[in-house]
Short mmCIF file of C-alpha atoms and ligand atoms in Angstrom, two decimals:
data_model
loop_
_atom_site.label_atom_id
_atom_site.label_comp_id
_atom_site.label_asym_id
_atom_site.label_seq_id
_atom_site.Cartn_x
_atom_site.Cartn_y
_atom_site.Cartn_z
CA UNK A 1 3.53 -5.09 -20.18
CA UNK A 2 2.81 -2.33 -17.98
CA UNK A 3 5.00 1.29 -18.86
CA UNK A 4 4.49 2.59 -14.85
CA UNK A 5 3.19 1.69 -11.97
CA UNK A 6 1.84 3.76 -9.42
CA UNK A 7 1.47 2.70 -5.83
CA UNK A 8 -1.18 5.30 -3.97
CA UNK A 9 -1.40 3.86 0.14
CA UNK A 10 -1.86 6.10 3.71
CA UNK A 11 0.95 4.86 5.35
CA UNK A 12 4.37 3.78 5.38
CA UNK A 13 4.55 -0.37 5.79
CA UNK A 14 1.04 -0.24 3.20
CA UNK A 15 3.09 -0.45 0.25
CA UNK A 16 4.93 -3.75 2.02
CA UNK A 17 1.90 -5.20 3.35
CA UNK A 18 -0.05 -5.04 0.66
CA UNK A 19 2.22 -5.07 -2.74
CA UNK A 20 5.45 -5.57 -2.10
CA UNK A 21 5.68 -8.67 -4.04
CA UNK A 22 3.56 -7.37 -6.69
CA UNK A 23 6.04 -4.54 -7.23
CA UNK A 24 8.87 -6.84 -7.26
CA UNK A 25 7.30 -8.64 -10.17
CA UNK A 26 6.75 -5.46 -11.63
CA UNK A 27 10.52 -4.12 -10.99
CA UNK A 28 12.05 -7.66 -11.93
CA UNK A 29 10.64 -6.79 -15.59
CA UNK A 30 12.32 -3.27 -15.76
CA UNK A 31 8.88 -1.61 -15.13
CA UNK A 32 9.16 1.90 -12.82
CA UNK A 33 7.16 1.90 -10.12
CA UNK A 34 6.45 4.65 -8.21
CA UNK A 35 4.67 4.55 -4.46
CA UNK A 36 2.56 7.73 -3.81
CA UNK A 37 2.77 7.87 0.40
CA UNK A 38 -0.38 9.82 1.55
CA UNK A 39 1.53 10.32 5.29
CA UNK A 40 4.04 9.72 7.37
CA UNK A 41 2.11 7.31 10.28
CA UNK A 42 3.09 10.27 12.72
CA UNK A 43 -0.38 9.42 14.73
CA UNK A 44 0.67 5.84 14.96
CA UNK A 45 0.26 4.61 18.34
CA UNK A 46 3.11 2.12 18.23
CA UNK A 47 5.77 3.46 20.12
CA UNK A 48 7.79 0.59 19.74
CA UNK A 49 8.68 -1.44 22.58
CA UNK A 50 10.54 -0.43 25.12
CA UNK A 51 9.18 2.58 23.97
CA UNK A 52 12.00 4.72 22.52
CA UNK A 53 9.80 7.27 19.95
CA UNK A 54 7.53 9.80 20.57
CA UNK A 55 4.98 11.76 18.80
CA UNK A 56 7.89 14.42 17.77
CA UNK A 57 10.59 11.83 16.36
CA UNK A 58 8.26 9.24 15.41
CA UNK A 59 7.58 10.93 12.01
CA UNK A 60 11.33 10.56 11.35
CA UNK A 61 11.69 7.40 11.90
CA UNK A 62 8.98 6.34 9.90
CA UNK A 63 10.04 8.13 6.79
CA UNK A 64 13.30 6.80 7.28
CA UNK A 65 11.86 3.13 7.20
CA UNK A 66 9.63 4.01 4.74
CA UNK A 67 12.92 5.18 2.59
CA UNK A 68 14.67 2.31 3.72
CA UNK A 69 11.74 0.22 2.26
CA UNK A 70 11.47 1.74 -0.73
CA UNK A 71 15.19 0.83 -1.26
CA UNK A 72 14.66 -2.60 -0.95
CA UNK A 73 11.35 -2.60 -3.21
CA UNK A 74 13.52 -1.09 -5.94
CA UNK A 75 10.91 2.21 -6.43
CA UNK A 76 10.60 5.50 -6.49
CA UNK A 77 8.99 7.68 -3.91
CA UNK A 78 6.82 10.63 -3.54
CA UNK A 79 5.43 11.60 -0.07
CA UNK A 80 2.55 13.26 -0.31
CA UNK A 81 2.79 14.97 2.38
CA UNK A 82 -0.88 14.61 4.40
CA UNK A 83 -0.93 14.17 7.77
CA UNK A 84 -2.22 10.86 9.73
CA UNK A 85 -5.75 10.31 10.64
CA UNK A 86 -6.72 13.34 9.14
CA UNK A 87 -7.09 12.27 5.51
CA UNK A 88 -10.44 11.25 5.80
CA UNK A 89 -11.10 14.87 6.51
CA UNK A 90 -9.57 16.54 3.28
CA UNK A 91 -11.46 17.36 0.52
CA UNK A 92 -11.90 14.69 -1.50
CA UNK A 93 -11.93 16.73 -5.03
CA UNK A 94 -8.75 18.24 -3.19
CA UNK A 95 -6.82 15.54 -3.05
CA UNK A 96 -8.26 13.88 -5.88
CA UNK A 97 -6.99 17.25 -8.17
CA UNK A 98 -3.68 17.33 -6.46
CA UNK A 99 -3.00 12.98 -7.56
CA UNK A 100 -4.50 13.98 -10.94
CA UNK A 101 -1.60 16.59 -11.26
CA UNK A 102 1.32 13.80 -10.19
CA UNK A 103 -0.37 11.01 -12.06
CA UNK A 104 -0.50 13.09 -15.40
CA UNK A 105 3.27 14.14 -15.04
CA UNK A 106 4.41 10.17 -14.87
CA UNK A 107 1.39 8.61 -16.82
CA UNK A 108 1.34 5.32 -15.44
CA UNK A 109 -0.75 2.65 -17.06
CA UNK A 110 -1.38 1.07 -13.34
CA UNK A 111 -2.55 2.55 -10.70
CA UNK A 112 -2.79 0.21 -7.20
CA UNK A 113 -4.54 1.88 -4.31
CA UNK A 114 -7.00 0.49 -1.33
CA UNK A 115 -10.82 -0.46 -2.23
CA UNK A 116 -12.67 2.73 -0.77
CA UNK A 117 -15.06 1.26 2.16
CA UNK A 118 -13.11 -1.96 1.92
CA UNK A 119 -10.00 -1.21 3.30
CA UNK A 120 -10.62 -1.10 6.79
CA UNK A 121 -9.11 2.16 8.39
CA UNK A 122 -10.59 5.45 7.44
CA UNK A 123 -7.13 7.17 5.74
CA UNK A 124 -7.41 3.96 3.15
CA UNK A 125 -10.26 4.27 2.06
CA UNK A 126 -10.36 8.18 1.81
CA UNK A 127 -7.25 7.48 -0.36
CA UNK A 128 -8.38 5.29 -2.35
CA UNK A 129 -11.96 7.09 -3.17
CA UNK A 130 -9.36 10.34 -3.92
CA UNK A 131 -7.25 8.34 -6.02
CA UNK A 132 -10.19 6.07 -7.57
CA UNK A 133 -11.33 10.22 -8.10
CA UNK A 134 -8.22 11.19 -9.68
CA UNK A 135 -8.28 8.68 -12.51
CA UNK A 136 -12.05 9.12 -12.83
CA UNK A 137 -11.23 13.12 -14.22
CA UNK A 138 -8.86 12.10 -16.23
CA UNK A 139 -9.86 11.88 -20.11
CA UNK A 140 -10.91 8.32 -20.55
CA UNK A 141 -8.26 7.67 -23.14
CA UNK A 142 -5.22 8.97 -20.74
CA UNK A 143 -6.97 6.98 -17.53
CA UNK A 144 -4.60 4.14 -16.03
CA UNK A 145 -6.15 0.91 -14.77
CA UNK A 146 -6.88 0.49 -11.36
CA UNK A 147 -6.53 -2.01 -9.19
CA UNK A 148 -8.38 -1.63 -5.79
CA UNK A 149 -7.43 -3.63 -2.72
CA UNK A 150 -9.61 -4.36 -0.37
CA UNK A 151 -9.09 -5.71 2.99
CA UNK A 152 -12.22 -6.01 4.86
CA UNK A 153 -12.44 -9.40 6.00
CA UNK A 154 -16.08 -10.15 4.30
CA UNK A 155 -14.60 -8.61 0.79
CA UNK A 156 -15.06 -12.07 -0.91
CA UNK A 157 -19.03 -12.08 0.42
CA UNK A 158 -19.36 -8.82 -0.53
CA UNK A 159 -17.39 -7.87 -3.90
CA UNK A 160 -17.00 -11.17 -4.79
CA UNK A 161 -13.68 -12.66 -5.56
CA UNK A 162 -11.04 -10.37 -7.02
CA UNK A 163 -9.98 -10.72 -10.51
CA UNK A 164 -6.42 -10.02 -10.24
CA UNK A 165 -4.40 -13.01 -8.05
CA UNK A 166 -0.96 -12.35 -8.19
CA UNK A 167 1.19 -14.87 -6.88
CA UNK A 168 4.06 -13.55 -5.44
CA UNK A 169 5.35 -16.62 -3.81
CA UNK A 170 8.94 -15.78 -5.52
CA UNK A 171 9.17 -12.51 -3.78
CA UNK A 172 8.09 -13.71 -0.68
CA UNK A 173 11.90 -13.16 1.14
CA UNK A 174 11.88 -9.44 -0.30
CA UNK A 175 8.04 -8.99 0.78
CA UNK A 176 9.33 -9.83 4.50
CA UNK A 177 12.52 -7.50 4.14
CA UNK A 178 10.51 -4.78 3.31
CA UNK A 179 8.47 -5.48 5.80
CA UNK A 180 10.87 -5.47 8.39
CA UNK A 181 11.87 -1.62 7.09
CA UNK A 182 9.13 -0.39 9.41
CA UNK A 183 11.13 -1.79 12.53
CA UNK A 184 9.13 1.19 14.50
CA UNK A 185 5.64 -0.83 14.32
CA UNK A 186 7.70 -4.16 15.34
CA UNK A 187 5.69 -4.89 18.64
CA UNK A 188 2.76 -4.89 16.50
CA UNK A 189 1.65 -7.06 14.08
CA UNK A 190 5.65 -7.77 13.02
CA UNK A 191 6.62 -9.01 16.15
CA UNK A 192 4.82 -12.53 15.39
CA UNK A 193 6.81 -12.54 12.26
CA UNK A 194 10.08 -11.03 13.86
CA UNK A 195 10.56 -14.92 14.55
CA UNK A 196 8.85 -16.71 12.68
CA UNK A 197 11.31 -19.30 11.81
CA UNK A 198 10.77 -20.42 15.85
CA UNK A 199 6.87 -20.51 15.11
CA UNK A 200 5.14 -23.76 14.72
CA UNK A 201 5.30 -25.27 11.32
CA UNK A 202 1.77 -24.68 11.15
CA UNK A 203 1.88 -21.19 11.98
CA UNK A 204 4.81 -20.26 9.46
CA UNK A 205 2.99 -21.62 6.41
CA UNK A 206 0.20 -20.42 6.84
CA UNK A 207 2.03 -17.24 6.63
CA UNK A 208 4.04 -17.86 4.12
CA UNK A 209 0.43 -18.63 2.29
CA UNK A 210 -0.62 -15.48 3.32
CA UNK A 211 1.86 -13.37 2.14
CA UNK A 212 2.34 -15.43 -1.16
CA UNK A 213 -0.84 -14.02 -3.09
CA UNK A 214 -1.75 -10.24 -3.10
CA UNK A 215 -5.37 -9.61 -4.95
CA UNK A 216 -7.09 -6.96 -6.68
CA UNK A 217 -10.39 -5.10 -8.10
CA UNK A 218 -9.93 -4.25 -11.29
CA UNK A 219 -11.85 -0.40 -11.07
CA UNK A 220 -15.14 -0.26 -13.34
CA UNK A 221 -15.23 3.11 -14.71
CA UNK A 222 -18.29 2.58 -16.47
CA UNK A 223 -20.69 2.37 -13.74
ZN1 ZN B 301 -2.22 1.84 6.48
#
């Protein structure tokens, strides 16, 4: 049984995407979890649609979702305060020292964060290579576990298939309400599951497959 989790992700809507039922699990056994937020998506082109946001209330909104989200995931947050699409230009040891701090003050025993070069968008994986970091300077007997998510959609060719496969089919209703949180990126990719009860049957399970497993690299450290 795991003492705390941490959940290290760019953006707010990562920690829903990615391991919101995973952190249900984790929450539905007592277990604190604890999402690390590296920004507030203030660069995020979605405007929403009709467009009622812009680039100076947008960050508002979206840490109010985020909040919002983190209410219904049952967690505790800590923004990190970075700013959007300019993570991948921090120093790495920088950020790595500064998540080695926070991560030594809660001592989790997990820590979940994106697969660096397999997570697709440039502030994932430069959070996940500074978190991946992080652990890495810890003492070896203090380190958490890792679990790295990639997303890449040739990760299986590549990595191989992941060892963790956590089915969070039970948590699928609370993955989708956190989801719906970030109501700012609904003309996006939410808008398709806005209504996805008037999909086609097809269409809605294989959603409802999708969202029903989240996967994970367990980190090597001894490479
Ligand atoms: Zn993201």
């Amino acid at each position: 049984m795991e003492k705390h989790v941490v959940v290290i992700y760019p953006h707010p809507d990562d920690e829903s995407f990615g391991a919101a039922g995973s952190i249900s699990k984790f929450r539905e056994q007592g277990i604190p979890v604890t999402y690390f937020c590296g920004t507030l998506g203030e660069m995020g082109r979605n405007m929403g649609n009709p467009t009622f946001a812009n680039r100076e209330i947008l960050p508002e909104i979206r840490k109010s979702e985020l909040i919002n989200a983190c209410k219904v995931l049952d967690m505790d947050l800590k923004m990190l305060g970075y700013r959007d699409k300019t993570l991948e230009f921090e120093e790495r040891s920088e950020v790595a020292a500064h998540l080695k701090e926070l991560l030594e003050e809660l001592e989790p025993s997990l820590v979940i964060t994106h697969y660096p070069e397999h997570a697709v968008h440039p502030d994932h994986n430069a959070l996940g290579a500074a978190a991946i970091e992080a652990v890495r300077l810890m003492e070896p007997e203090k380190r958490p576990v890792v679990w790295a998510q990639a997303i890449t959609n040739d990760h299986y060719e590549v990595l191989g298939k992941p060892d963790i496969k956590n089915d969070t089919s039970d948590y699928y209703d609370k993955k989708m309400e956190a989801i719906f949180c970030h109501d700012s990126q609904a003309s996006g990719v939410l808008s398709q599951f806005k209504h996805v009860d008037k999909l086609e049957t097809e269409v809605q399970e294989d959603i409802k497959n999708r969202f029903s497993t989240e996967e994970f690299y367990t980190w090597n450290f001894d490479d």
